Structures are given as C-alpha cells and as structure tokens.
Short mmCIF file of C-alpha atoms and ligand atoms in Angstrom, two decimals:
data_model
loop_
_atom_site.label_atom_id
_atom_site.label_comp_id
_atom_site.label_asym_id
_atom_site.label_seq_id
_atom_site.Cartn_x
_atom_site.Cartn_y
_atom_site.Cartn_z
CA UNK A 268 -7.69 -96.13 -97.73
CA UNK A 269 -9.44 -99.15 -96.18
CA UNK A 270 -8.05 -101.54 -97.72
CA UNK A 271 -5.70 -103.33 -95.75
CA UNK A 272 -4.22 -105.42 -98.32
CA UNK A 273 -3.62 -102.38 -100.23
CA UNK A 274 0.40 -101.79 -100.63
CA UNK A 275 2.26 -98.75 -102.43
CA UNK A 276 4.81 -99.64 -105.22
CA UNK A 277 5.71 -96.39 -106.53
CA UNK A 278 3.40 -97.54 -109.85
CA UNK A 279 3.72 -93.84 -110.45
CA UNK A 280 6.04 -92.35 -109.30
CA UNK A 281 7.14 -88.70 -111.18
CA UNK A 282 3.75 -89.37 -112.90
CA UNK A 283 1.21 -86.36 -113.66
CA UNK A 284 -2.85 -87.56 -113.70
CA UNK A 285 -5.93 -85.60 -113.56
CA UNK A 286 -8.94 -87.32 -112.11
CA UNK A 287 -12.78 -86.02 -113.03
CA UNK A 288 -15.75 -86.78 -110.40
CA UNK A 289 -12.89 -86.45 -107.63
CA UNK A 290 -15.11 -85.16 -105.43
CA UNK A 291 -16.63 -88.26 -103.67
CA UNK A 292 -17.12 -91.60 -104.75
CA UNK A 293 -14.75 -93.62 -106.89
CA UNK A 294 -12.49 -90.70 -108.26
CA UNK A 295 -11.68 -89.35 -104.91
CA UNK A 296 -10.54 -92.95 -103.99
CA UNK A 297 -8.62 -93.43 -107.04
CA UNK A 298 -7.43 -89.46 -106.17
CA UNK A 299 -5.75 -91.23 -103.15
CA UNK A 300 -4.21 -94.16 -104.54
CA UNK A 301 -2.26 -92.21 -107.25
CA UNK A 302 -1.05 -89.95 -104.71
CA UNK A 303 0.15 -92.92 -102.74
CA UNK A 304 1.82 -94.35 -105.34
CA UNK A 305 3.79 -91.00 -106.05
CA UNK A 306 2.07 -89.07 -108.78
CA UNK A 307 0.89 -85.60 -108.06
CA UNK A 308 -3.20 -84.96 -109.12
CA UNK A 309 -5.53 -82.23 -110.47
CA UNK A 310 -8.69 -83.26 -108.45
CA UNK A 311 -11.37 -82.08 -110.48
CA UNK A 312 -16.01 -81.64 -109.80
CA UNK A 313 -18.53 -79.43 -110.00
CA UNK A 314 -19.80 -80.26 -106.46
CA UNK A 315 -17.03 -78.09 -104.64
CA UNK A 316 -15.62 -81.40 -102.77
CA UNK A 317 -12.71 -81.59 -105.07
CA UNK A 318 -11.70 -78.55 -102.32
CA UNK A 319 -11.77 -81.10 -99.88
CA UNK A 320 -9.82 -84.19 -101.64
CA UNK A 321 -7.15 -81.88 -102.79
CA UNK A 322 -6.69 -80.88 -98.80
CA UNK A 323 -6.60 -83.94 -97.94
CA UNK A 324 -4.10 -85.02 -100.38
CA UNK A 325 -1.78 -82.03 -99.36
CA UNK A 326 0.94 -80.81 -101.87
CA UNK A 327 0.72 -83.55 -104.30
CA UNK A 328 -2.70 -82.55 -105.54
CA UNK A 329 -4.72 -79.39 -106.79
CA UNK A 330 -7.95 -78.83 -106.89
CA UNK A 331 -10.10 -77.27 -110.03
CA UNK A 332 -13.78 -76.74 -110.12
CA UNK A 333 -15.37 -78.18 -113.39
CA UNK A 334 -18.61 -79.07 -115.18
CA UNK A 335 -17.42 -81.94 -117.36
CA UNK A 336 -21.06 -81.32 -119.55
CA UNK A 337 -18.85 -77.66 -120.41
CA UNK A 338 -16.47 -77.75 -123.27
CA UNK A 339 -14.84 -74.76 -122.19
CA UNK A 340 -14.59 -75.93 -118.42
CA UNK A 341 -13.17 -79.24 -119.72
CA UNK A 342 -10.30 -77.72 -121.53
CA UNK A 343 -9.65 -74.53 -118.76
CA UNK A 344 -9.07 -77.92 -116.70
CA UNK A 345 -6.51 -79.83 -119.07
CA UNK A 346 -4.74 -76.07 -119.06
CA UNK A 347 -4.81 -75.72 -115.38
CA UNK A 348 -2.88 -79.32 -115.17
CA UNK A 349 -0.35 -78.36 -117.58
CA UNK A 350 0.28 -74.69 -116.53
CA UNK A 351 0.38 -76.57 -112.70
CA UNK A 352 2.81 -79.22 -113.54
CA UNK A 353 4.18 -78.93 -116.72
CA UNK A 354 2.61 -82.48 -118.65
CA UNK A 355 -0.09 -85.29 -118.21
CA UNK A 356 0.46 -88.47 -118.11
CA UNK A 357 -2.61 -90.10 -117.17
CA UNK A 358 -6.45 -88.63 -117.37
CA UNK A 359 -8.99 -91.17 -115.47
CA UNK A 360 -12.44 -89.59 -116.39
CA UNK A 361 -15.16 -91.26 -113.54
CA UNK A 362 -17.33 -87.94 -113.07
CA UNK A 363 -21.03 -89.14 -113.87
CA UNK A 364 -24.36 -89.23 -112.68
CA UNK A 365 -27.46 -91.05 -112.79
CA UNK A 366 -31.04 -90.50 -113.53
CA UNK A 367 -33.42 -91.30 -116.19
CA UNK A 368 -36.83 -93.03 -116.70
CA UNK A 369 -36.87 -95.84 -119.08
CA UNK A 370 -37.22 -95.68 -123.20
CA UNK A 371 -40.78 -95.34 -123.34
CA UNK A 372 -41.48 -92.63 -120.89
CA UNK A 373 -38.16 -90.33 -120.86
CA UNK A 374 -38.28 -86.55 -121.68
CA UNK A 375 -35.84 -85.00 -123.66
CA UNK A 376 -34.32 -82.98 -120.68
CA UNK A 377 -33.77 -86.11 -118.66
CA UNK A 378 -32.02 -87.77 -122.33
CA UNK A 379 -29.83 -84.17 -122.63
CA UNK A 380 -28.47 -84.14 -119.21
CA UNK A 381 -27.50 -88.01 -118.80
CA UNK A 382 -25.86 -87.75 -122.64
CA UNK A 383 -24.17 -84.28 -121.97
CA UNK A 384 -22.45 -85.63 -118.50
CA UNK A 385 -21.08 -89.33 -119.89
CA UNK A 386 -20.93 -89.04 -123.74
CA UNK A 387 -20.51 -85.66 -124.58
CA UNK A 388 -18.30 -84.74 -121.65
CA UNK A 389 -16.54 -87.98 -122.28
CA UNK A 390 -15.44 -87.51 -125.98
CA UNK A 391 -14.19 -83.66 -125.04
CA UNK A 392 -12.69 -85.54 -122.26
CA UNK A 393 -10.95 -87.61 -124.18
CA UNK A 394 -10.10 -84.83 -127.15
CA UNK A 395 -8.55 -82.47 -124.55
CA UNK A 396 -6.34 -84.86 -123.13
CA UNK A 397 -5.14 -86.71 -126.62
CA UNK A 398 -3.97 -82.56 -126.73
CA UNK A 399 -2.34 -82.09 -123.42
CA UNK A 400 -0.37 -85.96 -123.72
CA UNK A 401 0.68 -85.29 -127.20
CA UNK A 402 3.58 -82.68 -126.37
CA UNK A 403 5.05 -84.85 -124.33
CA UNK A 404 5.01 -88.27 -126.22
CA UNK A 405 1.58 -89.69 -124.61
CA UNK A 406 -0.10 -91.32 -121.71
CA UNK A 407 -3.24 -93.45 -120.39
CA UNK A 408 -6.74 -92.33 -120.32
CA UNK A 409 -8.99 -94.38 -118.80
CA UNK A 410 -12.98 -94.15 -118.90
CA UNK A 411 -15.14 -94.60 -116.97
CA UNK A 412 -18.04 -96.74 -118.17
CA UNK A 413 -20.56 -99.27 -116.66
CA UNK A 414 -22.14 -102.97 -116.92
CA UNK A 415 -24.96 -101.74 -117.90
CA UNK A 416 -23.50 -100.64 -121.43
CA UNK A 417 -23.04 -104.14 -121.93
CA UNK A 418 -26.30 -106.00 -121.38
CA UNK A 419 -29.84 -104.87 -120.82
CA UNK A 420 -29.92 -104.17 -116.62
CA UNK A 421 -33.82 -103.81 -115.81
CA UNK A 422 -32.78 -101.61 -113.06
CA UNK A 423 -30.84 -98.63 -115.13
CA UNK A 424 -32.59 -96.43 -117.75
CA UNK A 425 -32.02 -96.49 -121.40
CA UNK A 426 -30.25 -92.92 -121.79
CA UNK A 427 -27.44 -94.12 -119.35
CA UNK A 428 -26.88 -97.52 -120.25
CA UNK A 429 -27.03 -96.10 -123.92
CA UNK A 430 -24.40 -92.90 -123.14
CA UNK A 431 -21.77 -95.64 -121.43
CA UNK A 432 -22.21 -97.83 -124.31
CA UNK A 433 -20.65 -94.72 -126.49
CA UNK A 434 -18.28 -94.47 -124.08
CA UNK A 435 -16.85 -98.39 -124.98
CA UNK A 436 -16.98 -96.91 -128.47
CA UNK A 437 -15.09 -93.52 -128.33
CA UNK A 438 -12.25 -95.69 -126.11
CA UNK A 439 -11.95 -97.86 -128.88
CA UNK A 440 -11.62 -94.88 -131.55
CA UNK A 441 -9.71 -92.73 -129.54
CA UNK A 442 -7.36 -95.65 -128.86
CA UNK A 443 -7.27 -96.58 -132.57
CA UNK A 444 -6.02 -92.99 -133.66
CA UNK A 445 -3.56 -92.25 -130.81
CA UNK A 446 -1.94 -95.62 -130.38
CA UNK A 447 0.74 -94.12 -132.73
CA UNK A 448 0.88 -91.37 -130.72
CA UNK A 449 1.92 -93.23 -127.83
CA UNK A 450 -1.70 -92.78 -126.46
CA UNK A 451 -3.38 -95.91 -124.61
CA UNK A 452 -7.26 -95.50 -124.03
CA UNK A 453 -9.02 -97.47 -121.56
CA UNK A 454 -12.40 -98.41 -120.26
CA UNK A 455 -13.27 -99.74 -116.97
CA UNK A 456 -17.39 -101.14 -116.27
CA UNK A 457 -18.59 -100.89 -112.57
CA UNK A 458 -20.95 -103.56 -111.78
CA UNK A 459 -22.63 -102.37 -108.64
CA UNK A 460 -20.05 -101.08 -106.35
CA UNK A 461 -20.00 -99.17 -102.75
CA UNK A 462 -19.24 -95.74 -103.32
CA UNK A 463 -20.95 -93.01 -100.35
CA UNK A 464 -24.07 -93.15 -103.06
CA UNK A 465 -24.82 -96.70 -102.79
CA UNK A 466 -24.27 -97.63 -99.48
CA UNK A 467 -27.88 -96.02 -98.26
CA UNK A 468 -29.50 -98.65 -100.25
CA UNK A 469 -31.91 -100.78 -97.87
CA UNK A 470 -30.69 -104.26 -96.97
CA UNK A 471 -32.99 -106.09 -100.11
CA UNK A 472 -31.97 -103.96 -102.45
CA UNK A 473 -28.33 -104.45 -101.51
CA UNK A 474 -28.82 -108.15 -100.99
CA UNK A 475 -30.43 -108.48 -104.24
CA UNK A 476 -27.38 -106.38 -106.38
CA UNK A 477 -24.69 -107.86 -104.65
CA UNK A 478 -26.11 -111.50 -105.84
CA UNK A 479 -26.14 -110.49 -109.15
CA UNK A 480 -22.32 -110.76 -109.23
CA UNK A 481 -21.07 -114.59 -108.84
CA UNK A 482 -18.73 -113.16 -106.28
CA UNK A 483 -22.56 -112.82 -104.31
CA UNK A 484 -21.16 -108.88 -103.53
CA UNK A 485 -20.90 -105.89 -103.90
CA UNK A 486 -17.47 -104.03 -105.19
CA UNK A 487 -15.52 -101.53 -103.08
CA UNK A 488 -14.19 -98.23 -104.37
CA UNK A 489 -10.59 -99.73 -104.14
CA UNK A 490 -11.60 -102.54 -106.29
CA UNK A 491 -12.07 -99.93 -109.14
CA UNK A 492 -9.31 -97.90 -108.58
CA UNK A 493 -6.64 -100.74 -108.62
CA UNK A 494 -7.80 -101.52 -111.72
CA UNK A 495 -7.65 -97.98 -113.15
CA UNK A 496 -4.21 -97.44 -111.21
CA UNK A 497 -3.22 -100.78 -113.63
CA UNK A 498 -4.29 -99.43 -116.86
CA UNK A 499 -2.39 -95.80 -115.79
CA UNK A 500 0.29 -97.43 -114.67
CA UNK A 501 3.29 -98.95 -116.90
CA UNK A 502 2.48 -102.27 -116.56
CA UNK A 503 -0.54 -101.97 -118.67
CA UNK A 504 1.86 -100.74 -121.48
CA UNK A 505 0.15 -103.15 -124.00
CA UNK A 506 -3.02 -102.76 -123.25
CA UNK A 507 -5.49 -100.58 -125.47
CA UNK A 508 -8.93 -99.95 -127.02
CA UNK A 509 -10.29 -102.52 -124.04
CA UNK A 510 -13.23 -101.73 -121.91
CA UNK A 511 -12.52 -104.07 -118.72
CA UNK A 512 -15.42 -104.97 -116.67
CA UNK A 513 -14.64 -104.73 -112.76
CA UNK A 514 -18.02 -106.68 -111.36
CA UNK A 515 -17.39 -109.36 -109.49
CA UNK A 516 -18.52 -111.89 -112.24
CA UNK A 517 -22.07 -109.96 -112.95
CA UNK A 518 -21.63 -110.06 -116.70
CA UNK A 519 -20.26 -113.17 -117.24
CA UNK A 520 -23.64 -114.38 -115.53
CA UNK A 521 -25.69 -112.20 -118.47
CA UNK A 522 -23.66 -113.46 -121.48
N1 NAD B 94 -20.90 -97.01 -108.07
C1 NAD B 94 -21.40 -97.90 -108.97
O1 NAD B 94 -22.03 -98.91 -108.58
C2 NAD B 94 -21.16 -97.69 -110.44
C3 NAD B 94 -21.59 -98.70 -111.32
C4 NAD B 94 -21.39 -98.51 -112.69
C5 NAD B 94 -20.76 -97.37 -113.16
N2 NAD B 94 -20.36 -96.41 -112.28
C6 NAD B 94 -19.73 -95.21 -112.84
O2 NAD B 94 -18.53 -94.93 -112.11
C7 NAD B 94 -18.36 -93.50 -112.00
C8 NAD B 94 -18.21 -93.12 -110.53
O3 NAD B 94 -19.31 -93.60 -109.78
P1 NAD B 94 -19.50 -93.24 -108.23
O4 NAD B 94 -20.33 -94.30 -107.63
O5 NAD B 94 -18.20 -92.87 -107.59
O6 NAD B 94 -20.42 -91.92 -108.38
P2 NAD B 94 -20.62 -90.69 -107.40
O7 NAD B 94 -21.96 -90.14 -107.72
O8 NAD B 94 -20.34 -91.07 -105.98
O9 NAD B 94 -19.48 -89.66 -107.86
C9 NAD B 94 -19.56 -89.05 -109.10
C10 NAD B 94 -18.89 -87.69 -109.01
O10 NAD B 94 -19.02 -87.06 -110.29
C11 NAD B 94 -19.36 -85.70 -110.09
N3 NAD B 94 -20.09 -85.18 -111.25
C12 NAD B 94 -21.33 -85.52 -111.69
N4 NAD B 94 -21.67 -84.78 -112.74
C13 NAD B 94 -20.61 -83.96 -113.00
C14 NAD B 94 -20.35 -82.96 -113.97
N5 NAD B 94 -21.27 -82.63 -114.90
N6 NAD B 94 -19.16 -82.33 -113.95
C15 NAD B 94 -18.23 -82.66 -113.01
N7 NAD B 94 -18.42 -83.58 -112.06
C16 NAD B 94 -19.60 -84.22 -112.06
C17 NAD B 94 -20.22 -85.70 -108.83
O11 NAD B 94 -20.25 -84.41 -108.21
C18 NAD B 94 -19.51 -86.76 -107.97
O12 NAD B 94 -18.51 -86.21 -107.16
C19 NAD B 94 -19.55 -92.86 -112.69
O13 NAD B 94 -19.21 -92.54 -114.02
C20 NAD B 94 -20.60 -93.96 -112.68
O14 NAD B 94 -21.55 -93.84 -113.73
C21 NAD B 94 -20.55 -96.55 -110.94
#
C-alpha cells in the first residue's frame, strides 16, 4: 500500500469477497486492502496476474483465472469462492477495459467487445453473485462504473461511456430486487485515476485530466478502493441502488 495515511480497522474481518480485474490496476489494490482489513479473497483476471496478487497476498487469498465476457467462466468463479470458503459476502466487480472509436465511426466488433466486458459481464456478474450471497442471508456488490457514464467526456468513446451507463442501471435494479434479500448493490465512477495504465500518459495529457477535477488531480488507486472497502464494509449498511462518483470534484464541474 502507499498510502501512508492508510490504517487497518478490521472493516472485515471473518468476511469472504471476490474481486474481478485483480490482476493490476484498481482491483489488485482493493485485493490488498480487504486482505488487510481481515477478509480472505478470490483474486480473479484473464491476464494470468491474478497468479501474482494471490502470492502476494499469501493464505488469505486464491487465485482463479476468468474471462468476465464468459458466462460460464463467471459462474465456475462464484463456485470456486464458495467451494474455497464456504460463502460470499462481498463481490467488487472492477475488471474492464477500454477501447473504442467514437459513435460515428465504430465497428460492430469494437461495440461487441467493450459491451461484452462491462455490461454483459457485469449483469452475469451481478446474477451469479445475488446466487452465491443468497444462501447465506446476503452481502455487498459493488460495480465498477465510470464518470464518463454520467456526462458526455470528449475523450472516451460512445460504446464505453454507454456500457458503464448500464452499469448505474443494473445496480439500481439489482439493488431494487435483492434489498429484501439482504443484498446491497453499489456503484462506484472513476474520474481519471492512477492505476499502472495511466501513469505512462505524457505530462499534458496528465496535466490536462488531472485539472478537470476541482481537486486539480488525479485519483490514486487507494482513493477507489477505500471507497469500495466502505460500501463492502458494514458501515455502509444503509446504503443501496447508489452509483458514487470517486473524482475529485470532475462531475460536479460538468453538471
Ligand atoms: N483508471 C481510471 O482512470 C478509471 C476511470 C474510470 C473508470 N475506471 C474503471 O475502473 C476499473 C479498473 O480500472 P483500472 O484503471 O484498474 O484498469 P486496468 O486496465 O489497470 O485493470 C483492469 C483489469 O481488468 C482485467 N480485465 C479486462 N478485461 C477482462 C475480462 N474480459 N475478464 C477478466 N478480466 C479482465 C485486466 O486484465 C486488468 O487486470 C475498470 O472497470 C475501468 O473501466 C477506471
């Protein structure tokens, strides 16, 4: 972790979570943080790195290779958890990636593969886990979604801005049908934060995001995941059907 003013308080302690995209980036931060804060982790991507967070993370975590755009992978992953530990608690979907030209000029593969990664593989996400919480009497699930499904960002194509825009939907549904079920669902917007991806930008690009926010910078990786350790965590226990942007300000500037 390198943030300092970072403290464990046990927020989950006995706690079960599975974490997509845990390979690099966001999810292998927030991979950390719930291990430090005492649950134990399925660390799951399609890149191979989850290998390498679940070493890192030692006994509390196990790695599982999925493609999150796969039903079948997507629930051989929700089994894997169970079988491993016996119940979920909390399932923080971040696995996503970018791409896209804009409206006018995108082909249909470019539209399939940014849909089949955040929307698709977000509702079967979401549908597996509603099935592995219910057993037990519920959980958190918190997705991950972006600014950009909130206002028009001249920098991001129309298939991804669209796809996370779903995803602020589905939350809201899913949340709206399992709140009786003792199921809270959860959205969290990135505005333009410095996970391994972003931080080759060159210095005017970066200069340019980062004053987008009124904070005037970018987000750390840490910045996301205490807010996703919040809304996994007990102390969220009234919170549901929200999608929470963490940007520094960016779309309060838009509105
Ligand atoms: N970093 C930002 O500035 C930012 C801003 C807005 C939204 N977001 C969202 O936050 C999430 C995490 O972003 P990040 O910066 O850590 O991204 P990242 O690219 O660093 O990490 C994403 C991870 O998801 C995995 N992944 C991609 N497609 C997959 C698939 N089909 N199946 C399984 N795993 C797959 C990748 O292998 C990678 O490990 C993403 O959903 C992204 O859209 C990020």
């Amino acid at each position: 972790m390198t943030d300092t003013t970072y403290q464990p308080h046990g927020l989950l302690d006995g706690k079960v979570a599975l974490i997509t995209g845990a390979g690099q980036g966001i999810g292998k931060v927030i991979a950390r943080m719930f291990v430090a804060e005492g649950a134990k982790v399925l660390v799951s991507d399609f890149s191979g790195q989850q290998d390498e967070t679940a070493a890192e993370l030692g006994e509390a975590a196990i790695a599982c290779h999925a493609d999150v755009s796969v039903e079948a992978n997507i629930e051989a992953m929700f089994t894997r958890a169970v079988d491993a530990y016996g119940r979920l608690d909390a399932s923080i979907h971040v696995a996503g990636n970018s791409g896209g030209r804009w409206g006018d000029e995108i082909s249909e593969e470019e539209f399939d593969s940014i849909t089949q990664v955040h929307l698709k593989g977000m509702m079967f996400c979401c549908k597996h886990a509603v099935r592995a919480m219910l057993p037990t009497g519920g959980g958190a699930i918190v997705n991950f979604s972006s600014t950009a499904s909130i206002n028009y960002d001249p920098l991001i194509s129309f298939a991804y801005s669209s796809a996370k825009a779903g995803i602020n939907s589905l939350t809201k549904s899913f949340a709206g049908r399992h709140g009786a079920h003792g199921i809270r669902v959860n959205a969290i917007a990135p505005g333009f934060t410095l996970s391994e991806k972003n931080q080759a930008v060159s210095e005017e690009i970066m200069a340019s995001l980062s004053s987008r926010a009124a904070l005037n910078r970018a987000g750390q990786p840490e910045e996301q995941a205490k807010v996703a350790l919040f809304l996994a965590s007990d102390l969220a226990s009234f919170v549901t059907g929200v999608t929470i942007p963490v940007d520094g300000g960016w779309t309060a500037k838009l509105a």
